[in-house]
CSV table of C-alpha atoms in Angstrom, one decimal:
chain,number,residue,atom,x,y,z
A,242,MET,CA,-34.2,42.3,-6.4
A,243,ALA,CA,-32.5,41.6,-9.7
A,244,ASN,CA,-29.1,42.9,-8.3
A,245,ASN,CA,-29.5,40.9,-5.0
A,246,ARG,CA,-29.7,44.2,-3.2
A,247,GLY,CA,-31.0,44.0,0.4
A,248,TYR,CA,-34.0,45.9,1.6
A,249,ASP,CA,-35.5,46.7,4.9
A,250,VAL,CA,-38.2,44.5,6.4
A,251,VAL,CA,-40.9,46.0,8.6
A,252,VAL,CA,-41.7,43.7,11.6
A,253,ASP,CA,-44.7,44.3,13.9
A,254,VAL,CA,-43.5,43.7,17.5
A,255,ASP,CA,-46.3,43.5,20.0
A,256,ASP,CA,-45.2,43.2,23.6
A,257,HIS,CA,-48.7,43.2,25.0
A,258,GLU,CA,-50.6,39.9,24.8
A,259,GLY,CA,-54.0,41.4,25.0
A,260,ASP,CA,-53.3,44.1,22.3
A,261,LEU,CA,-54.2,42.1,19.2
A,262,GLY,CA,-54.3,43.9,15.9
A,263,HIS,CA,-53.0,47.2,17.3
A,264,THR,CA,-50.0,48.8,15.6
A,265,ASP,CA,-48.2,51.9,16.7
A,266,LEU,CA,-45.7,53.2,14.2
A,267,GLN,CA,-43.6,54.7,16.9
A,268,GLU,CA,-43.4,51.9,19.4
A,269,ASP,CA,-44.4,48.6,17.7
A,270,LEU,CA,-42.4,48.7,14.5
A,271,GLU,CA,-38.8,47.7,14.2
A,272,PHE,CA,-36.7,47.6,11.0
A,273,HIS,CA,-34.3,44.7,10.3
A,274,SER,CA,-32.0,44.3,7.4
A,275,SER,CA,-32.6,41.4,5.1
A,276,ASN,CA,-30.0,38.7,4.6
A,277,PHE,CA,-30.6,38.0,0.9
A,278,ASN,CA,-27.1,39.0,0.2
A,279,GLU,CA,-25.6,36.3,2.3
A,280,PRO,CA,-24.3,33.1,0.5
A,281,ALA,CA,-26.8,30.4,0.0
A,282,SER,CA,-24.6,27.9,1.9
A,283,LYS,CA,-25.6,29.6,5.1
A,284,PHE,CA,-29.2,28.7,4.7
A,285,PRO,CA,-30.2,25.2,5.8
A,286,SER,CA,-31.3,22.9,3.1
A,287,SER,CA,-35.0,22.0,2.8
A,288,ALA,CA,-34.2,18.4,3.7
A,289,ALA,CA,-33.1,19.5,7.1
A,290,HIS,CA,-36.5,20.9,7.7
A,291,THR,CA,-38.6,18.0,6.3
A,292,ASN,CA,-36.6,15.0,7.3
A,293,PHE,CA,-37.5,14.7,11.0
A,294,HIS,CA,-36.3,11.1,11.2
A,295,PRO,CA,-33.0,10.6,9.3
A,296,PRO,CA,-32.6,7.2,7.7
A,297,SER,CA,-30.6,4.8,9.8
A,298,SER,CA,-27.4,3.4,8.4
A,299,THR,CA,-28.5,-0.2,9.3
A,300,THR,CA,-31.7,-1.8,8.1
A,301,PRO,CA,-33.8,-3.8,10.6
A,302,SER,CA,-33.5,-7.5,10.3
A,303,HIS,CA,-35.9,-10.1,11.6
A,304,SER,CA,-34.2,-12.7,13.7
A,305,LYS,CA,-35.0,-16.3,13.1
A,306,ARG,CA,-37.0,-18.1,15.8
A,307,TYR,CA,-36.2,-21.8,16.3
A,308,LEU,CA,-38.5,-24.5,17.7
A,309,TRP,CA,-36.4,-25.0,20.8
A,310,THR,CA,-36.3,-21.3,21.8
A,311,LEU,CA,-38.8,-19.5,24.0
A,312,SER,CA,-39.3,-16.7,21.5
A,313,PHE,CA,-40.8,-19.2,19.0
A,314,TYR,CA,-43.6,-19.9,21.4
A,315,ALA,CA,-43.9,-16.4,22.8
A,316,GLN,CA,-44.9,-15.0,19.4
A,317,HIS,CA,-48.0,-17.2,19.4
A,318,PHE,CA,-49.1,-15.9,22.8
A,319,ASP,CA,-49.1,-12.3,21.6
A,320,VAL,CA,-52.8,-11.8,21.1
A,321,ASP,CA,-55.3,-9.4,22.6
A,322,THR,CA,-58.5,-10.2,24.4
A,323,THR,CA,-60.8,-9.0,21.6
A,324,ALA,CA,-59.2,-11.5,19.1
A,325,VAL,CA,-59.6,-14.4,21.5
A,326,LEU,CA,-63.2,-13.6,22.2
A,327,THR,CA,-64.0,-13.2,18.5
A,328,ARG,CA,-62.4,-16.6,17.8
A,329,CYS,CA,-64.3,-18.2,20.7
A,330,LEU,CA,-67.6,-16.7,19.3
A,331,HIS,CA,-66.9,-18.3,15.9
A,332,SER,CA,-66.2,-21.7,17.5
A,333,LEU,CA,-69.5,-21.5,19.6
A,334,LEU,CA,-71.6,-20.4,16.6
A,335,PRO,CA,-70.3,-22.6,13.6
A,336,PHE,CA,-73.7,-22.4,11.9
A,337,PRO,CA,-74.7,-19.5,9.5
A,338,ASN,CA,-75.7,-16.6,11.7
A,339,PRO,CA,-75.6,-12.8,11.5
A,340,LEU,CA,-72.8,-12.5,14.2
A,341,THR,CA,-70.1,-14.5,12.5
A,342,ARG,CA,-71.4,-14.0,8.9
A,343,ASN,CA,-70.5,-17.5,7.9
A,344,THR,CA,-66.8,-16.7,7.9
A,345,ASN,CA,-64.3,-19.5,7.7
A,346,PHE,CA,-62.2,-19.8,10.9
A,347,LEU,CA,-58.9,-19.8,9.0
A,348,ASP,CA,-59.9,-16.4,7.6
A,349,VAL,CA,-60.7,-15.2,11.1
A,350,LEU,CA,-57.1,-16.2,12.1
A,351,ASP,CA,-55.9,-14.0,9.3
A,352,GLY,CA,-52.5,-15.6,9.2
A,353,ASN,CA,-52.0,-15.0,13.0
A,354,PRO,CA,-53.0,-18.1,14.8
A,355,ASP,CA,-52.4,-18.1,18.6
A,356,LEU,CA,-51.8,-20.7,21.3
A,357,TYR,CA,-52.9,-18.5,24.1
A,358,GLY,CA,-56.6,-19.2,23.6
A,359,PRO,CA,-56.3,-22.9,23.0
A,360,PHE,CA,-54.1,-23.3,26.1
A,361,TRP,CA,-56.4,-21.5,28.5
A,362,ILE,CA,-59.6,-23.0,27.0
A,363,ALA,CA,-58.2,-26.5,27.5
A,364,THR,CA,-57.1,-25.6,31.1
A,365,THR,CA,-60.5,-24.3,31.9
A,366,VAL,CA,-62.2,-27.4,30.5
A,367,VAL,CA,-59.9,-29.6,32.6
A,368,PHE,CA,-60.8,-27.9,35.9
A,369,ILE,CA,-64.5,-27.6,35.1
A,370,LEU,CA,-64.7,-31.3,34.2
A,371,PHE,CA,-63.1,-32.1,37.5
A,372,LEU,CA,-65.4,-29.9,39.4
A,373,THR,CA,-68.7,-31.0,37.7
A,374,GLY,CA,-67.5,-34.6,37.6
A,375,THR,CA,-67.0,-34.5,41.3
A,376,ILE,CA,-70.5,-33.0,41.8
A,377,SER,CA,-72.0,-35.7,39.6
A,378,GLN,CA,-70.2,-38.4,41.6
A,379,TYR,CA,-71.4,-36.8,44.9
A,380,LEU,CA,-75.0,-36.8,43.7
A,381,ALA,CA,-74.8,-40.4,42.6
A,382,SER,CA,-73.1,-41.6,45.8
A,383,HIS,CA,-74.8,-43.0,48.9
A,384,HIS,CA,-74.8,-40.4,51.7
A,385,ASP,CA,-74.6,-42.8,54.6
A,386,LYS,CA,-70.8,-42.3,54.7
A,387,ALA,CA,-68.4,-39.5,54.1
A,388,PHE,CA,-67.8,-38.5,50.5
A,389,VAL,CA,-64.2,-38.9,49.3
A,390,TYR,CA,-62.9,-36.7,46.5
A,391,ASN,CA,-61.5,-38.6,43.5
A,392,PHE,CA,-58.5,-36.6,42.3
A,393,ARG,CA,-57.9,-39.1,39.6
A,394,LEU,CA,-60.7,-37.2,37.8
A,395,LEU,CA,-58.3,-34.3,37.6
A,396,SER,CA,-55.5,-36.3,36.1
A,397,GLY,CA,-57.9,-38.0,33.8
A,398,ALA,CA,-59.3,-34.7,32.6
A,399,ALA,CA,-55.8,-33.3,32.0
A,400,GLY,CA,-54.7,-36.4,30.1
A,401,LEU,CA,-57.9,-36.5,28.0
A,402,VAL,CA,-58.1,-32.9,27.1
A,403,TYR,CA,-54.4,-32.0,26.8
A,404,GLY,CA,-53.7,-35.3,25.0
A,405,TYR,CA,-56.5,-34.8,22.5
A,406,THR,CA,-55.6,-31.2,21.8
A,407,ALA,CA,-51.9,-31.8,21.6
A,408,PHE,CA,-51.6,-35.0,19.5
A,409,VAL,CA,-54.7,-35.1,17.2
A,410,PRO,CA,-53.8,-31.8,15.4
A,411,VAL,CA,-50.2,-33.1,14.8
A,412,GLY,CA,-51.6,-36.3,13.2
A,413,LEU,CA,-54.0,-34.3,11.0
A,414,TRP,CA,-51.3,-31.8,10.0
A,415,GLY,CA,-49.0,-34.7,9.1
A,416,ALA,CA,-51.6,-36.5,7.1
A,417,LEU,CA,-52.5,-33.3,5.2
A,418,LYS,CA,-48.8,-32.6,4.6
A,419,TRP,CA,-48.3,-36.1,3.2
A,420,PHE,CA,-51.3,-36.2,0.9
A,421,ASN,CA,-51.0,-32.7,-0.4
A,422,ARG,CA,-47.5,-33.2,-1.6
A,423,SER,CA,-47.1,-32.9,-5.4
A,424,PRO,CA,-44.9,-35.5,-7.2
A,425,SER,CA,-42.4,-32.8,-8.2
A,426,SER,CA,-42.0,-31.5,-4.7
A,427,ALA,CA,-42.2,-34.8,-2.8
A,428,THR,CA,-38.5,-34.8,-1.9
A,429,LEU,CA,-38.7,-31.3,-0.6
A,430,GLY,CA,-41.7,-32.0,1.6
A,431,GLU,CA,-43.6,-29.0,0.2
A,432,THR,CA,-47.3,-28.8,0.5
A,433,ALA,CA,-49.9,-27.7,-2.1
A,434,SER,CA,-51.7,-24.4,-1.9
A,435,GLY,CA,-54.6,-24.3,0.5
A,436,SER,CA,-52.9,-26.4,3.1
A,437,ILE,CA,-52.9,-25.6,6.8
A,438,ASN,CA,-49.9,-25.2,9.0
A,439,LEU,CA,-49.4,-26.8,12.4
A,440,ILE,CA,-50.1,-23.8,14.5
A,441,GLU,CA,-53.4,-23.2,12.7
A,442,CYS,CA,-54.3,-26.9,13.4
A,443,TYR,CA,-53.6,-26.3,17.1
A,444,ALA,CA,-55.7,-23.1,17.0
A,445,LEU,CA,-58.6,-24.9,15.2
A,446,TYR,CA,-58.7,-27.8,17.7
A,447,GLY,CA,-58.0,-25.6,20.7
A,448,TYR,CA,-60.9,-23.3,20.0
A,449,SER,CA,-63.2,-26.2,19.2
A,450,ASN,CA,-62.9,-27.1,22.9
A,451,ALA,CA,-64.7,-23.9,23.9
A,452,ILE,CA,-68.1,-25.6,23.7
A,453,TRP,CA,-67.2,-28.1,26.4
A,454,ILE,CA,-67.0,-25.3,29.0
A,455,PRO,CA,-70.8,-24.6,29.0
A,456,VAL,CA,-71.5,-28.3,28.4
A,457,ALA,CA,-69.5,-29.3,31.5
A,458,LEU,CA,-71.2,-26.6,33.6
A,459,ILE,CA,-74.7,-28.1,33.0
A,460,SER,CA,-73.9,-31.8,32.6
A,461,TRP,CA,-73.7,-32.6,36.3
A,462,SER,CA,-77.4,-33.4,36.5
A,463,PRO,CA,-78.4,-36.7,38.0
A,464,VAL,CA,-80.9,-37.2,35.2
A,465,SER,CA,-79.0,-39.3,32.7
A,466,ILE,CA,-81.0,-38.4,29.6
A,467,LEU,CA,-80.1,-34.7,30.1
A,468,ASN,CA,-76.4,-35.5,30.3
A,469,TYR,CA,-76.6,-37.4,27.1
A,470,VAL,CA,-78.4,-34.5,25.4
A,471,PHE,CA,-75.9,-31.9,26.6
A,472,VAL,CA,-72.9,-33.9,25.6
A,473,ALA,CA,-74.5,-34.6,22.2
A,474,VAL,CA,-75.1,-30.9,21.6
A,475,GLY,CA,-71.5,-30.2,22.5
A,476,PHE,CA,-70.3,-32.9,20.1
A,477,ALA,CA,-72.5,-31.6,17.3
A,478,VAL,CA,-71.4,-28.0,17.7
A,479,SER,CA,-67.7,-28.8,17.9
A,480,VAL,CA,-67.7,-31.4,15.1
A,481,VAL,CA,-69.6,-29.0,12.7
A,482,PHE,CA,-67.0,-26.3,13.6
A,483,LEU,CA,-64.1,-28.7,12.8
A,484,THR,CA,-65.5,-30.2,9.6
A,485,ARG,CA,-66.8,-27.0,8.2
A,486,ASN,CA,-63.4,-25.3,8.5
A,487,LEU,CA,-61.4,-28.3,7.5
A,488,TRP,CA,-63.3,-29.1,4.4
A,489,PRO,CA,-61.7,-26.4,2.2
A,490,VAL,CA,-58.3,-27.8,3.2
A,491,VAL,CA,-59.0,-31.6,2.9
A,492,SER,CA,-60.9,-31.1,-0.3
A,493,GLY,CA,-57.6,-30.4,-2.0
A,494,THR,CA,-56.7,-34.1,-1.7
A,495,GLU,CA,-58.2,-37.0,-3.6
A,496,ALA,CA,-61.9,-37.8,-2.9
A,497,LYS,CA,-61.2,-41.0,-1.0
A,498,VAL,CA,-58.5,-39.3,1.1
A,499,SER,CA,-60.7,-36.3,1.9
A,500,ARG,CA,-63.6,-38.6,3.0
A,501,GLY,CA,-61.2,-40.7,5.1
A,502,LEU,CA,-59.7,-37.7,6.8
A,503,LEU,CA,-63.2,-36.3,7.7
A,504,ILE,CA,-64.3,-39.7,9.0
A,505,ALA,CA,-61.2,-39.8,11.1
A,506,VAL,CA,-61.8,-36.3,12.5
A,507,VAL,CA,-65.5,-37.1,13.3
A,508,GLY,CA,-64.6,-40.5,14.8
A,509,LEU,CA,-61.9,-39.1,17.1
A,510,HIS,CA,-64.1,-36.3,18.2
A,511,ALA,CA,-66.9,-38.8,18.9
A,512,GLY,CA,-64.4,-40.7,21.1
A,513,LEU,CA,-63.7,-37.5,23.0
A,514,ALA,CA,-67.4,-36.9,23.6
A,515,ILE,CA,-68.0,-40.5,24.8
A,516,ALA,CA,-65.0,-40.3,27.1
A,517,ILE,CA,-66.3,-37.1,28.6
A,518,LYS,CA,-69.8,-38.6,29.1
A,519,PHE,CA,-68.7,-41.8,30.8
A,520,LEU,CA,-65.7,-40.5,32.8
A,521,PHE,CA,-67.2,-37.4,34.3
A,522,PHE,CA,-71.0,-37.5,33.9
A,523,ALA,CA,-71.9,-41.0,34.8
A,524,ALA,CA,-75.6,-41.9,35.3
A,525,GLY,CA,-77.3,-40.9,38.5
A,526,PRO,CA,-78.8,-43.3,41.0
A,527,ALA,CA,-82.1,-43.6,39.2
A,528,ALA,CA,-80.5,-44.5,35.9
A,529,LYS,CA,-78.1,-46.9,37.6
A,530,ASP,CA,-81.0,-48.9,38.9
A,531,ILE,CA,-82.3,-49.4,35.3
A,532,LYS,CA,-79.0,-49.7,33.4
A,533,GLY,CA,-76.4,-50.1,36.0
A,534,ASP,CA,-74.5,-52.9,34.4
A,535,GLU,CA,-74.4,-51.3,31.0
A,536,ALA,CA,-73.3,-47.9,32.2
A,537,GLU,CA,-70.7,-49.5,34.6
A,538,LYS,CA,-69.3,-51.6,31.8
A,539,GLY,CA,-68.9,-48.7,29.4
A,540,GLU,CA,-67.3,-46.6,32.1
A,541,ARG,CA,-64.8,-49.4,32.9
A,542,MET,CA,-63.9,-49.7,29.2
A,543,VAL,CA,-63.2,-46.0,28.9
A,544,ARG,CA,-61.2,-45.9,32.1
A,545,ALA,CA,-59.1,-48.9,30.9
A,546,LEU,CA,-58.3,-47.1,27.6
A,547,LEU,CA,-57.1,-44.1,29.5
A,548,GLY,CA,-55.3,-46.0,32.2
A,549,MET,CA,-57.4,-44.6,35.0
């Protein structure tokens, strides 16, 4: 060994698969010469055995996504069903409970807000509002003549839900961006820590609409008081979800500003609930006999504001 002298190596060659552990000195043993005397350059280096994936000469680079490109929006639709259902659950149960564990919705987003859930939630609310609103009108109509479908309900639902979900988050985000600016970074338009970005605003408001799906499904009753109760519950759940998750963000501003922003959030959301009540779940025949003029006047006002 010291003189790099070769020696013979005994190798057990077993040609029979079922003959385990059997060694015959005459048949199974072969002698091979060692190759320790060969130059070390003939042996492959250890890196060749361990480096299964050789490093690439080029490093991956993340391409920029611009607002006017399709890839910018596609990245916010890349979300799985489990994540969407989890976020819907948090929006439907904003109160402390063992399922959501009182977790802030922005923490649930975990820096990966999506537009897939908000889009399909809003679309579902639009069609269910049209369906149940049509049922409510049918129950409140006189059956001595053929019932005519009012497809203006569909356009009204689309304008109301899509408009609210599209423009209110932009206004809130703009207000937060303005009031969270520090004097030193005012010219750069930078926001203070704890702020919320625009996509997170869209996700927050989009998932807050999830409560209107069950509310719309049960609010076609001809009993007016039940419709008021159902819409009030939907308003309460969604506004608690919004204010509870927005408070850590708006509290970073001045006290007057934070109160004003929360009042604006609650007021706009109350306007949405009132519009849903009077546009799609008008009072039934029994209630119209009692408060027909009042209900009709409120419905005309809401329709005038929405141009219906």
